[in-house]
Coordinates of N, CA, C and O in Angstrom, one line a residue:
M1000 N 0.7 -1.0 -0.1 CA -0.2 -0.1 -0.3 C 1.2 1.4 -0.3 O 0.4 2.5 -0.4
R1001 N 2.3 1.4 0.6 CA 2.5 2.5 1.0 C 3.1 3.1 -0.3 O 3.2 3.6 -1.4
P1002 N 4.0 1.8 -1.4 CA 4.2 2.3 -2.6 C 3.2 3.2 -3.0 O 3.2 4.1 -4.5
V1003 N 2.8 2.3 -3.0 CA 1.1 3.0 -4.4 C 1.1 4.3 -3.4 O 0.1 5.7 -4.3
A1004 N 0.7 4.5 -2.6 CA 0.4 5.9 -1.8 C 1.5 6.5 -2.6 O 1.3 7.8 -2.0
D1005 N 2.9 6.7 -2.8 CA 3.9 6.8 -2.7 C 3.6 7.8 -3.9 O 3.7 8.5 -4.2
A1006 N 3.3 6.6 -5.3 CA 2.9 7.2 -6.3 C 2.1 8.2 -6.1 O 2.0 8.9 -7.4
A1007 N 1.0 7.6 -6.2 CA -0.3 8.7 -6.2 C 0.8 10.5 -5.5 O 0.3 11.2 -6.6
G1008 N 1.0 10.0 -4.7 CA 1.5 11.7 -3.7 C 2.1 12.3 -5.1 O 2.0 13.6 -5.0
S1009 N 3.0 11.5 -5.2 CA 4.5 11.8 -6.3 C 3.4 12.1 -7.7 O 3.7 13.2 -8.4
R1010 N 2.8 12.1 -8.2 CA 1.4 11.9 -9.7 C 0.9 13.6 -9.5 O 0.9 14.3 -9.7
I1011 N 0.2 13.6 -7.9 CA 0.0 14.7 -7.0 C 0.0 15.8 -7.3 O 0.4 16.8 -7.7
G1012 N 1.6 15.7 -6.7 CA 2.6 17.3 -7.1 C 3.3 16.8 -8.7 O 3.4 18.7 -8.7
I1013 N 3.6 16.1 -9.0 CA 3.3 16.8 -10.7 C 1.8 17.4 -11.1 O 2.4 18.2 -11.9
E1014 N 1.1 17.3 -11.4 CA 0.3 17.5 -11.5 C -0.4 19.0 -10.7 O -0.7 20.9 -12.1
G1015 N 0.3 19.6 -9.6 CA 0.3 20.6 -9.2 C 1.5 21.4 -9.4 O 1.4 22.5 -10.0
T1016 N 2.2 21.3 -9.9 CA 3.4 21.8 -10.9 C 3.2 22.1 -12.4 O 3.0 22.8 -12.3
A1017 N 3.2 21.0 -12.6 CA 1.5 21.8 -14.8 C 1.3 22.5 -13.9 O 0.7 23.2 -14.9
E1018 N -0.3 22.6 -13.3 CA -0.2 23.2 -13.3 C -0.2 25.0 -12.9 O -1.6 25.5 -13.6
Q1019 N 0.7 25.4 -11.8 CA 1.1 25.9 -12.0 C 2.0 26.5 -12.9 O 1.8 28.0 -13.3
K1020 N 2.1 25.8 -14.1 CA 3.2 26.0 -14.7 C 2.6 27.0 -16.1 O 2.5 27.8 -16.6
L1021 N 1.0 26.0 -16.1 CA 0.3 26.6 -16.9 C -1.5 27.7 -16.2 O -1.1 29.1 -17.6
A1022 N -1.1 27.7 -15.1 CA -1.6 29.2 -15.1 C -0.2 30.2 -14.8 O -1.2 31.3 -16.0
Q1023 N 1.0 30.6 -14.9 CA 1.8 31.4 -15.5 C 1.6 31.4 -16.6 O 2.2 32.5 -16.7
Q1024 N 1.6 30.3 -17.8 CA 1.7 30.7 -19.2 C 0.6 31.3 -19.7 O 0.7 32.1 -20.0
V1025 N -0.4 30.9 -18.5 CA -1.9 31.9 -18.9 C -1.4 33.4 -18.7 O -2.1 33.9 -19.3
R1026 N -1.0 34.2 -17.2 CA -0.9 34.8 -16.8 C 0.1 35.6 -18.0 O -0.1 37.1 -18.0
T1027 N 0.6 35.3 -18.6 CA 1.8 35.5 -19.1 C 0.8 35.7 -20.6 O 0.8 37.6 -20.9
R1028 N 0.4 35.2 -21.1 CA -0.3 35.3 -21.8 C -1.4 36.3 -22.3 O -1.8 37.4 -23.2
E1029 N -2.6 36.2 -21.4 CA -2.9 37.1 -21.3 C -2.5 39.9 -21.2 O -2.5 40.2 -21.8
Q1030 N -0.6 39.3 -20.6 CA -0.2 40.1 -20.3 C 0.0 40.1 -22.1 O 0.3 41.8 -22.3
E1031 N 0.5 39.9 -22.6 CA 0.6 40.6 -23.8 C -0.8 40.1 -25.2 O 0.3 41.4 -25.4
N1032 N -1.8 39.5 -24.6 CA -2.3 40.2 -24.8 C -2.8 41.3 -24.8 O -3.8 42.2 -25.8
G1033 N -3.4 41.7 -24.0 CA -3.4 42.9 -23.4 C -2.3 44.5 -24.2 O -2.9 46.0 -24.6
S1034 N -1.0 44.2 -23.6 CA 0.1 44.9 -24.4 C -0.1 44.7 -26.3 O -0.7 46.2 -26.3
M1035 N -0.7 44.0 -26.9 CA -1.0 43.8 -28.4 C -2.2 45.2 -28.3 O -1.9 45.5 -29.4
R1036 N -3.4 44.2 -28.0 CA -4.3 45.3 -28.0 C -4.3 46.8 -28.0 O -4.5 47.4 -28.3
E1037 N -3.1 47.5 -27.0 CA -2.9 48.8 -26.7 C -2.2 48.9 -27.8 O -2.7 50.7 -28.6
D1038 N -0.9 48.6 -28.3 CA -1.2 48.7 -29.9 C -1.7 48.7 -30.7 O -1.5 49.1 -31.3
L1039 N -3.3 47.7 -30.9 CA -3.9 47.6 -31.5 C -4.6 49.2 -31.3 O -5.0 50.3 -32.9
A1040 N -4.8 49.6 -30.3 CA -5.2 50.5 -30.5 C -4.5 52.2 -31.0 O -5.1 52.5 -31.7
I1041 N -3.1 52.3 -30.7 CA -2.4 52.8 -31.4 C -2.7 53.0 -32.3 O -2.9 54.0 -32.8
F1042 N -2.3 52.3 -33.0 CA -2.1 51.9 -34.9 C -3.3 52.2 -35.5 O -2.2 52.6 -36.1
E1043 N -4.8 51.7 -35.1 CA -5.5 51.8 -35.2 C -6.1 54.1 -35.2 O -6.2 54.9 -35.9
K1044 N -5.7 54.5 -34.4 CA -5.6 56.1 -33.9 C -4.5 57.0 -34.5 O -4.8 57.8 -35.5
M1045 N -3.7 55.9 -35.0 CA -2.3 56.2 -36.3 C -2.8 56.7 -37.2 O -3.1 57.8 -38.0
L1046 N -3.4 55.8 -37.3 CA -4.0 55.7 -39.1 C -5.1 57.0 -39.4 O -5.8 56.6 -40.5
S1047 N -6.3 56.6 -38.1 CA -7.5 57.8 -39.0 C -7.1 59.3 -38.6 O -8.1 59.8 -38.8
T1048 N -5.0 59.4 -38.4 CA -4.7 60.4 -37.1 C -4.8 61.7 -39.6 O -4.9 61.0 -40.5
D1049 N -5.5 63.3 -38.9 CA -4.7 63.7 -40.5 C -3.5 64.4 -40.1 O -3.6 64.9 -39.0
W1050 N -3.2 63.5 -41.1 CA -1.8 64.2 -40.9 C -1.0 65.0 -40.9 O -0.2 65.5 -41.1
R1051 N -1.4 66.0 -41.7 CA -1.8 67.3 -42.3 C -1.6 68.0 -40.5 O -1.0 69.6 -40.0
T1052 N -2.5 67.7 -39.4 CA -2.7 69.1 -38.1 C -2.2 67.8 -37.3 O -2.3 68.6 -36.3
A1053 N -1.8 66.6 -37.2 CA -0.9 66.1 -36.3 C 0.3 66.6 -35.8 O 1.0 66.7 -36.7
P1054 N 0.6 66.2 -34.0 CA 1.6 66.8 -34.1 C 2.8 65.9 -34.5 O 3.0 64.4 -35.0
P1055 N 4.4 66.2 -34.7 CA 5.5 65.9 -35.4 C 5.5 64.7 -34.1 O 6.2 63.2 -35.2
L1056 N 5.7 64.5 -33.7 CA 6.0 63.7 -32.6 C 5.2 63.3 -31.0 O 4.7 64.5 -31.0
S1057 N 4.8 62.2 -31.2 CA 3.9 61.5 -29.7 C 4.8 60.7 -29.0 O 4.7 59.7 -30.4
I1058 N 4.2 60.7 -27.8 CA 5.1 59.5 -26.9 C 3.5 58.8 -25.7 O 2.7 59.9 -26.6
Y1059 N 3.3 57.5 -26.6 CA 2.4 57.0 -26.1 C 3.4 56.0 -24.8 O 4.0 55.0 -25.4
R1060 N 1.1 55.2 -24.0 CA 2.5 54.7 -22.8 C 3.5 54.7 -22.3 O 5.0 53.8 -22.1
F1061 N 4.2 55.7 -21.9 CA 5.4 55.6 -21.1 C 4.8 55.1 -19.9 O 3.9 56.4 -19.2
K1062 N 6.2 54.2 -19.4 CA 5.2 53.5 -17.9 C 7.6 53.0 -17.7 O 7.8 53.2 -18.0
V1063 N 7.0 53.9 -16.9 CA 8.2 54.0 -14.8 C 7.2 53.2 -14.1 O 7.4 53.4 -13.6
E1064 N 8.8 52.4 -14.2 CA 8.6 50.7 -12.1 C 9.7 49.8 -11.9 O 11.1 50.2 -13.1
P1065 N 9.9 50.2 -10.7 CA 10.5 49.8 -10.2 C 11.0 48.0 -10.5 O 10.6 47.0 -11.0
D1066 N 13.0 48.1 -10.5 CA 13.3 46.6 -11.2 C 14.1 45.6 -10.4 O 13.1 46.4 -9.2
I1067 N 14.7 45.3 -10.2 CA 15.0 43.4 -9.2 C 15.7 44.3 -8.3 O 15.3 43.6 -7.1
L1068 N 16.4 45.0 -8.9 CA 17.6 45.4 -8.1 C 17.5 46.8 -7.5 O 16.5 47.4 -7.9
P1069 N 18.1 47.2 -5.7 CA 17.0 47.7 -5.6 C 17.4 49.3 -6.0 O 19.1 49.6 -6.4
G1070 N 16.9 50.3 -6.4 CA 17.3 51.7 -7.3 C 17.7 51.4 -7.8 O 17.7 52.4 -9.3
E1071 N 17.0 50.7 -9.3 CA 17.1 49.8 -10.5 C 15.8 50.5 -10.9 O 14.4 50.2 -10.6
Y1072 N 14.4 50.9 -11.8 CA 13.7 51.4 -12.8 C 14.4 51.0 -13.8 O 15.2 51.3 -14.7
R1073 N 13.0 50.5 -14.4 CA 12.9 50.6 -15.8 C 11.4 51.3 -17.0 O 10.8 51.6 -15.9
Y1074 N 12.0 51.3 -17.6 CA 10.7 52.5 -18.4 C 10.7 52.3 -20.3 O 11.6 50.6 -20.5
H1075 N 9.6 52.6 -20.2 CA 8.5 52.1 -21.5 C 8.3 52.4 -22.2 O 7.4 53.8 -21.1
L1076 N 8.1 53.3 -23.0 CA 7.1 53.7 -23.7 C 7.6 53.7 -25.9 O 8.4 53.1 -25.9
L1077 N 6.7 54.3 -26.6 CA 6.2 54.2 -27.7 C 6.2 55.6 -28.9 O 5.7 56.1 -28.0
L1078 N 6.9 55.8 -29.4 CA 7.3 56.9 -29.8 C 6.5 56.6 -31.4 O 7.1 55.6 -31.9
L1079 N 6.0 57.9 -31.6 CA 4.9 57.9 -33.3 C 5.5 59.3 -33.4 O 5.5 60.0 -33.0
A1080 N 6.4 58.9 -34.7 CA 6.3 60.0 -35.9 C 5.4 60.5 -36.3 O 5.0 59.2 -37.4
S1081 N 4.9 61.7 -36.7 CA 3.5 61.7 -37.5 C 3.7 63.2 -38.6 O 4.0 63.4 -37.4
G1082 N 2.6 63.6 -39.3 CA 2.6 65.1 -39.3 C 3.1 64.8 -40.4 O 3.4 64.2 -41.0
A1083 N 2.8 66.0 -41.3 CA 3.4 66.6 -42.7 C 4.8 66.4 -43.0 O 5.1 67.2 -42.1
G1084 N 5.2 66.0 -43.3 CA 6.7 65.5 -43.5 C 7.1 64.7 -42.9 O 8.6 64.5 -43.0
R1085 N 6.6 64.2 -42.1 CA 7.5 62.9 -41.2 C 7.2 61.3 -42.4 O 7.6 60.7 -41.9
D1086 N 7.5 62.0 -43.5 CA 8.0 60.5 -44.4 C 9.7 60.3 -44.5 O 10.2 59.4 -44.5
K1087 N 10.1 61.2 -43.6 CA 11.6 61.1 -43.2 C 12.3 60.4 -42.2 O 10.9 60.1 -41.4
E1088 N 13.5 60.0 -41.5 CA 13.4 59.4 -40.7 C 14.0 60.3 -39.2 O 13.8 61.9 -39.2
F1089 N 13.7 59.9 -38.2 CA 13.7 60.7 -37.3 C 14.6 60.4 -36.5 O 15.6 59.5 -36.4
H1090 N 15.9 61.8 -36.3 CA 16.5 61.2 -36.1 C 16.9 61.8 -33.9 O 17.3 63.5 -34.4
G1091 N 17.1 61.9 -33.5 CA 17.4 62.5 -32.4 C 17.9 62.1 -30.8 O 18.8 60.8 -31.1
R1092 N 17.3 62.3 -30.0 CA 18.2 61.4 -28.4 C 16.9 61.4 -27.6 O 15.5 62.5 -27.3
L1093 N 16.6 60.7 -26.8 CA 15.6 61.0 -25.1 C 16.6 60.8 -24.5 O 17.7 61.3 -24.0
E1094 N 15.2 62.0 -23.1 CA 16.7 62.0 -22.3 C 15.4 62.2 -21.1 O 14.1 62.2 -21.3
L1095 N 15.5 61.3 -19.7 CA 14.8 61.3 -18.6 C 15.8 62.0 -17.4 O 16.9 62.5 -17.0
V1096 N 14.4 62.8 -17.3 CA 15.1 63.5 -15.7 C 13.7 63.0 -14.3 O 12.8 62.5 -14.9
V1097 N 14.6 63.0 -13.8 CA 13.8 61.3 -12.8 C 14.2 62.8 -11.2 O 15.3 63.5 -11.2
S1098 N 13.0 63.1 -11.0 CA 12.7 64.3 -9.4 C 12.9 63.1 -7.8 O 11.8 62.2 -8.0
L1099 N 13.4 63.5 -7.2 CA 13.6 62.2 -6.1 C 14.5 62.9 -4.8 O 14.0 64.5 -4.8
T1100 N 14.0 62.0 -3.8 CA 14.3 62.2 -2.7 C 15.4 61.8 -1.8 O 15.0 60.6 -1.5
A1101 N 16.1 62.5 -1.5 CA 17.1 61.4 -1.2 C 17.9 62.7 0.0 O 18.2 63.5 0.7
N1102 N 17.9 61.2 0.8 CA 17.9 61.8 2.8 C 17.4 63.4 2.4 O 17.6 64.1 3.9
G1103 N 16.2 63.1 2.5 CA 15.1 64.0 3.2 C 14.7 65.4 2.1 O 14.5 66.7 2.4
K1104 N 15.6 65.4 1.1 CA 16.0 66.2 0.4 C 15.8 66.7 -0.9 O 16.4 65.4 -2.2
S1105 N 14.9 67.9 -1.4 CA 14.1 67.2 -3.0 C 15.6 67.2 -3.8 O 16.9 68.0 -3.4
A1106 N 15.7 66.0 -4.8 CA 17.2 66.5 -5.8 C 16.2 66.2 -7.2 O 15.2 65.4 -7.7
I1107 N 17.3 66.1 -8.6 CA 16.3 66.1 -10.1 C 18.2 65.1 -10.7 O 19.4 65.6 -9.9
M1108 N 18.2 64.1 -11.0 CA 18.6 63.5 -11.8 C 18.2 63.6 -14.1 O 17.4 62.8 -13.9
I1109 N 19.5 64.1 -14.3 CA 18.9 63.6 -16.2 C 20.2 62.7 -16.1 O 21.2 62.5 -15.6
F1110 N 19.6 61.6 -16.6 CA 20.0 60.8 -17.7 C 20.2 61.5 -19.2 O 18.8 61.1 -20.1
P1111 N 21.0 60.6 -20.2 CA 22.4 60.4 -19.6 C 23.0 61.3 -19.5 O 22.7 63.0 -19.3
K1112 N 23.5 60.8 -18.5 CA 24.4 61.3 -17.6 C 25.6 62.5 -18.5 O 26.0 61.5 -19.0
Q1113 N 26.6 63.1 -18.1 CA 27.4 64.1 -19.5 C 28.5 62.7 -19.7 O 28.9 62.3 -18.0
G1114 N 28.7 63.1 -20.4 CA 30.0 61.7 -20.5 C 29.4 60.0 -20.1 O 30.9 59.2 -20.0
D1115 N 28.7 60.1 -20.1 CA 28.7 58.8 -19.8 C 27.8 57.2 -21.1 O 28.4 57.5 -21.9
A1116 N 29.1 56.5 -20.4 CA 29.4 55.9 -22.1 C 28.1 55.1 -22.9 O 28.3 54.6 -23.1
S1117 N 27.0 55.1 -22.0 CA 25.9 54.4 -22.2 C 25.2 54.9 -23.2 O 23.6 55.6 -23.2
A1118 N 25.5 57.0 -23.3 CA 25.0 57.4 -23.9 C 24.6 57.1 -24.9 O 23.1 57.9 -25.4
G1119 N 24.4 56.2 -25.8 CA 24.3 55.5 -27.1 C 23.0 55.4 -26.8 O 22.1 54.9 -28.4
A1120 N 22.7 54.8 -26.1 CA 21.1 53.4 -25.9 C 20.7 54.6 -26.2 O 19.0 55.0 -25.9
F1121 N 20.8 56.4 -25.9 CA 19.3 57.3 -25.6 C 19.2 57.8 -27.5 O 18.3 58.3 -26.9
H1122 N 19.8 57.6 -28.2 CA 20.3 58.0 -28.9 C 19.1 57.2 -29.9 O 18.4 56.2 -29.7
L1123 N 18.2 58.0 -31.1 CA 16.4 58.1 -31.5 C 16.9 57.9 -33.3 O 17.1 58.3 -34.0
T1124 N 16.6 56.9 -33.8 CA 16.8 56.6 -35.5 C 15.7 56.0 -35.8 O 15.8 54.8 -35.8
F1125 N 14.6 56.5 -36.1 CA 13.3 55.4 -36.3 C 12.4 56.4 -37.6 O 12.4 58.1 -38.4
K1126 N 10.9 55.1 -38.2 CA 10.7 56.7 -39.9 C 9.7 56.8 -39.1 O 8.8 57.9 -38.9
R1127 N 8.9 55.8 -38.6 CA 6.9 56.0 -38.7 C 7.0 55.9 -37.0 O 6.6 56.9 -36.1
F1128 N 7.9 54.9 -36.2 CA 7.3 54.2 -34.5 C 8.9 54.0 -33.7 O 9.0 53.3 -35.3
Q1129 N 8.7 53.8 -32.8 CA 10.4 53.2 -32.5 C 9.5 52.8 -31.1 O 9.0 53.7 -30.2
R1130 N 9.5 51.4 -30.3 CA 9.3 50.9 -28.7 C 11.4 51.9 -28.7 O 11.7 51.1 -28.7
V1131 N 10.6 52.1 -27.7 CA 12.0 52.3 -26.8 C 12.0 51.6 -24.6 O 10.6 51.8 -24.1
D1132 N 12.7 51.0 -24.7 CA 12.7 49.9 -23.1 C 14.6 50.5 -23.1 O 15.5 50.4 -23.3
G1133 N 14.6 50.7 -21.5 CA 15.6 50.3 -20.6 C 15.6 51.0 -19.4 O 14.5 50.4 -18.7
T1134 N 16.9 51.3 -18.8 CA 16.5 51.0 -17.1 C 18.1 52.4 -17.0 O 19.5 51.9 -17.5
F1135 N 18.0 52.4 -15.6 CA 18.6 53.6 -15.3 C 18.2 53.5 -13.8 O 17.5 52.1 -13.2
H1136 N 19.4 54.0 -13.2 CA 19.7 53.4 -11.2 C 19.9 54.8 -10.6 O 20.5 56.3 -10.9
V1137 N 19.5 54.8 -9.3 CA 19.4 56.2 -8.9 C 20.2 55.4 -7.1 O 19.8 54.2 -7.3
D1138 N 20.3 56.2 -6.1 CA 20.7 55.2 -5.1 C 19.5 54.5 -4.6 O 18.6 55.4 -4.4
P1139 N 20.0 53.8 -4.1 CA 18.8 52.4 -3.7 C 17.8 53.4 -2.1 O 16.9 52.6 -1.3
N1140 N 18.4 54.2 -1.3 CA 18.1 54.9 0.0 C 17.6 55.8 -0.7 O 17.0 56.6 0.3
S1141 N 17.0 56.3 -1.7 CA 16.6 57.1 -2.3 C 14.6 57.1 -3.2 O 14.9 55.7 -3.2
K1142 N 14.2 57.6 -3.1 CA 12.8 57.8 -3.1 C 12.2 58.5 -4.7 O 12.4 59.4 -4.7
V1143 N 12.7 57.7 -5.7 CA 12.0 58.7 -7.3 C 10.8 58.8 -7.1 O 9.4 58.7 -6.6
N1144 N 10.3 60.3 -6.9 CA 8.9 60.9 -6.4 C 8.0 61.1 -8.5 O 6.9 60.5 -8.8
S1145 N 9.1 61.5 -9.9 CA 8.2 61.1 -10.9 C 9.8 61.7 -11.7 O 10.8 61.4 -12.0
V1146 N 9.2 60.9 -13.6 CA 10.1 60.2 -14.1 C 9.1 61.4 -15.1 O 8.6 61.3 -16.0
Q1147 N 10.4 62.4 -15.9 CA 10.0 62.8 -17.0 C 10.6 62.6 -18.5 O 11.4 62.4 -18.8
V1148 N 10.4 62.2 -19.2 CA 10.5 61.3 -20.2 C 10.8 62.7 -21.5 O 9.9 63.1 -21.9
R1149 N 12.0 63.4 -22.2 CA 12.3 64.9 -23.4 C 13.1 64.2 -24.3 O 13.5 62.9 -24.5
V1150 N 12.1 64.7 -25.8 CA 12.3 63.7 -26.6 C 13.1 64.8 -27.1 O 12.5 66.0 -27.9
Y1151 N 14.1 65.1 -27.9 CA 15.1 66.6 -28.6 C 15.2 65.8 -30.3 O 15.5 64.7 -30.8
E1152 N 14.9 66.8 -30.9 CA 15.4 65.8 -32.2 C 16.8 66.5 -33.0 O 17.5 68.3 -32.3
N1153 N 17.5 66.0 -33.2 CA 19.3 66.8 -33.5 C 18.7 67.9 -34.2 O 18.3 68.6 -35.3
G1154 N 19.6 69.5 -33.7 CA 20.0 70.8 -34.1 C 18.4 71.3 -33.5 O 18.3 72.5 -33.8
I1155 N 17.9 70.7 -32.2 CA 17.3 71.5 -31.8 C 17.6 71.0 -30.2 O 17.5 70.4 -29.9
N1156 N 17.0 72.6 -29.7 CA 17.6 72.7 -28.4 C 16.3 72.3 -27.4 O 16.9 72.6 -25.6
H1157 N 15.5 71.9 -27.9 CA 13.8 72.7 -27.2 C 13.0 70.9 -27.6 O 13.3 70.3 -28.8
P1158 N 12.1 70.9 -26.7 CA 11.9 69.1 -26.6 C 10.9 69.2 -27.8 O 10.1 69.7 -27.9
R1159 N 10.4 68.3 -28.3 CA 9.6 68.1 -29.5 C 8.4 67.2 -28.8 O 7.5 67.5 -29.7
A1160 N 9.1 66.9 -27.7 CA 7.2 66.2 -27.1 C 8.2 65.4 -25.9 O 8.8 64.6 -25.9
A1161 N 6.9 65.8 -24.9 CA 7.7 65.1 -23.1 C 6.2 64.9 -23.2 O 5.3 65.5 -23.2
Q1162 N 6.5 64.0 -21.7 CA 5.1 63.1 -21.3 C 5.9 63.0 -19.4 O 7.6 62.5 -18.9
S1163 N 5.1 62.7 -18.9 CA 5.9 62.6 -17.2 C 5.6 62.1 -16.9 O 3.4 61.3 -17.1
V1164 N 5.5 61.5 -15.5 CA 5.0 59.1 -14.9 C 5.2 60.1 -13.7 O 6.5 60.4 -13.1
N1165 N 4.0 60.1 -12.2 CA 4.4 59.9 -11.0 C 4.0 58.8 -10.1 O 3.6 57.4 -11.0
L1166 N 5.4 58.3 -9.2 CA 5.9 57.0 -8.5 C 4.6 57.2 -7.3 O 5.6 56.5 -6.6
G1167 N 4.9 58.6 -6.9 CA 4.5 59.2 -6.0 C 3.9 58.7 -5.3 O 3.1 58.3 -4.3

C-alpha cells in the first residue's frame, strides 16, 4: 500500500507543478494580449489621424517601474512620428529627468549623464514609430517621485515631445 500511496503523492505533486506552470503561462499570455490590444488601439488611431494636423512626434504608453535590484528602474515608451513631412527618418535623443528625494532633500537627476558611456542607448533613429525600453539607476536609499521623458530632434534645443509619470 505504501508504494501505491507514494506513487499517488508523486502524481499529485507533478500535477500541481504542471498546474502552476500552466497558470503562469495563462497570465503571461493575458499580459501579452493586453499589450497587443494597446498597440492595436495606437495604430488604429495613427491610421485615422489627419496627418496634416497631427503633432510631429507623440509619446504613448510611458511607464516607469522598479526593477529587481534596489535603486534600479525600468522604463518603456512608444514614440510615434506623424504629421506633414514625416516620411523622413527622425534622428534625435531621449532624456530622462528623474525627480527624487534623497536624505530628506529633493533632487533631480538627468539621464544620460554627461560623458556617460551608455549614452548611445538614448539616441533615436526611426521613421514612423519606435519602442524604447531601458533602465536607470539611483541611490537605493532615495525615493523616486516622478520621471519625465523628453525627446529632442538633432539640431533643436527644445524638446519635440515630453511626458511625465508620477511614482510617489
